[in-house]
XYZ file of C-alpha atoms in Angstrom:
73
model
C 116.210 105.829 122.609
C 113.538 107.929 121.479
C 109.361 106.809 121.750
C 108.475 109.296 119.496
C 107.384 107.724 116.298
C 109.697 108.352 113.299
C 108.735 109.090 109.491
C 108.623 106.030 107.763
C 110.375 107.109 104.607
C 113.968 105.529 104.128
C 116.727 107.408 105.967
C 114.140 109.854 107.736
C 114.669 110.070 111.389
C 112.207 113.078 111.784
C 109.266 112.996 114.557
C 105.946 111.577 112.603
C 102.632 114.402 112.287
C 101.223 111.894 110.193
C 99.547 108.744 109.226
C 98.798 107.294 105.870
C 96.053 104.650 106.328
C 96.636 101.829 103.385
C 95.554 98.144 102.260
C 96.961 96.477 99.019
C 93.471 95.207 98.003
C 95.289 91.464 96.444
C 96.647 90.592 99.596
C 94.483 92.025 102.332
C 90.950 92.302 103.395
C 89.110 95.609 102.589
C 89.073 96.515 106.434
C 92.508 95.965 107.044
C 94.333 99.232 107.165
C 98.459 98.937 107.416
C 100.051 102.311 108.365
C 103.243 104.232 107.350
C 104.169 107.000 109.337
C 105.214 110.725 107.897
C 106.699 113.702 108.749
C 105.711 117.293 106.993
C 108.396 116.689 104.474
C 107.682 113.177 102.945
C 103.718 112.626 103.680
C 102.975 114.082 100.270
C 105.439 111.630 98.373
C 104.203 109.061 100.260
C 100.956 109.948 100.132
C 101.387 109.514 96.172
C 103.373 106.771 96.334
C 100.794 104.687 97.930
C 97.907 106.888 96.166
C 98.937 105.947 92.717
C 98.604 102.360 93.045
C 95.554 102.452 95.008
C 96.613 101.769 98.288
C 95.863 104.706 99.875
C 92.928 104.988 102.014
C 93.072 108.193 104.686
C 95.747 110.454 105.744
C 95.331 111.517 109.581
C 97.177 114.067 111.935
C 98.854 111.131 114.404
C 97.749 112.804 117.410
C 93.561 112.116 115.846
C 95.317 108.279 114.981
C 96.123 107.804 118.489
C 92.938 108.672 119.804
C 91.087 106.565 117.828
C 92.422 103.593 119.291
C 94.628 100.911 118.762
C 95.693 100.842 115.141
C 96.983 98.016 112.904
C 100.432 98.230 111.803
């Protein structure tokens, strides 16, 4: 078994390049940032997915994610 992340979009199994920073504002506080992972393919569906209800905060190469620090999942 792999370590590499994986895309978060159902049925992907390609490597992550990106994360898509998000927070449902009704259930969490404005801080809080959740993450979904993305590969080339789906990060601009699910950058729209999560853009058109307002979830979507920042889209980040994964490599810059991981060097920001521990992130919140």
């Amino acid at each position: 078994m792999s370590d590499t992340p994986i895309c978060s979009a159902k049925g992907c199994r390609a490597d992550a390049v990106w994360v898509l920073a998000w927070n449902n504002p009704k259930i969490h506080t404005p801080e809080r940032r959740k993450t979904w992972l993305a590969c080339e393919e789906h990060r601009e569906h699910l950058s729209q997915f999560l853009g058109v209800r307002g979830f979507l905060k920042d889209v980040v190469l994964l490599t810059e994610w991981e060097e920001r620090g521990p992130a919140e999942g």
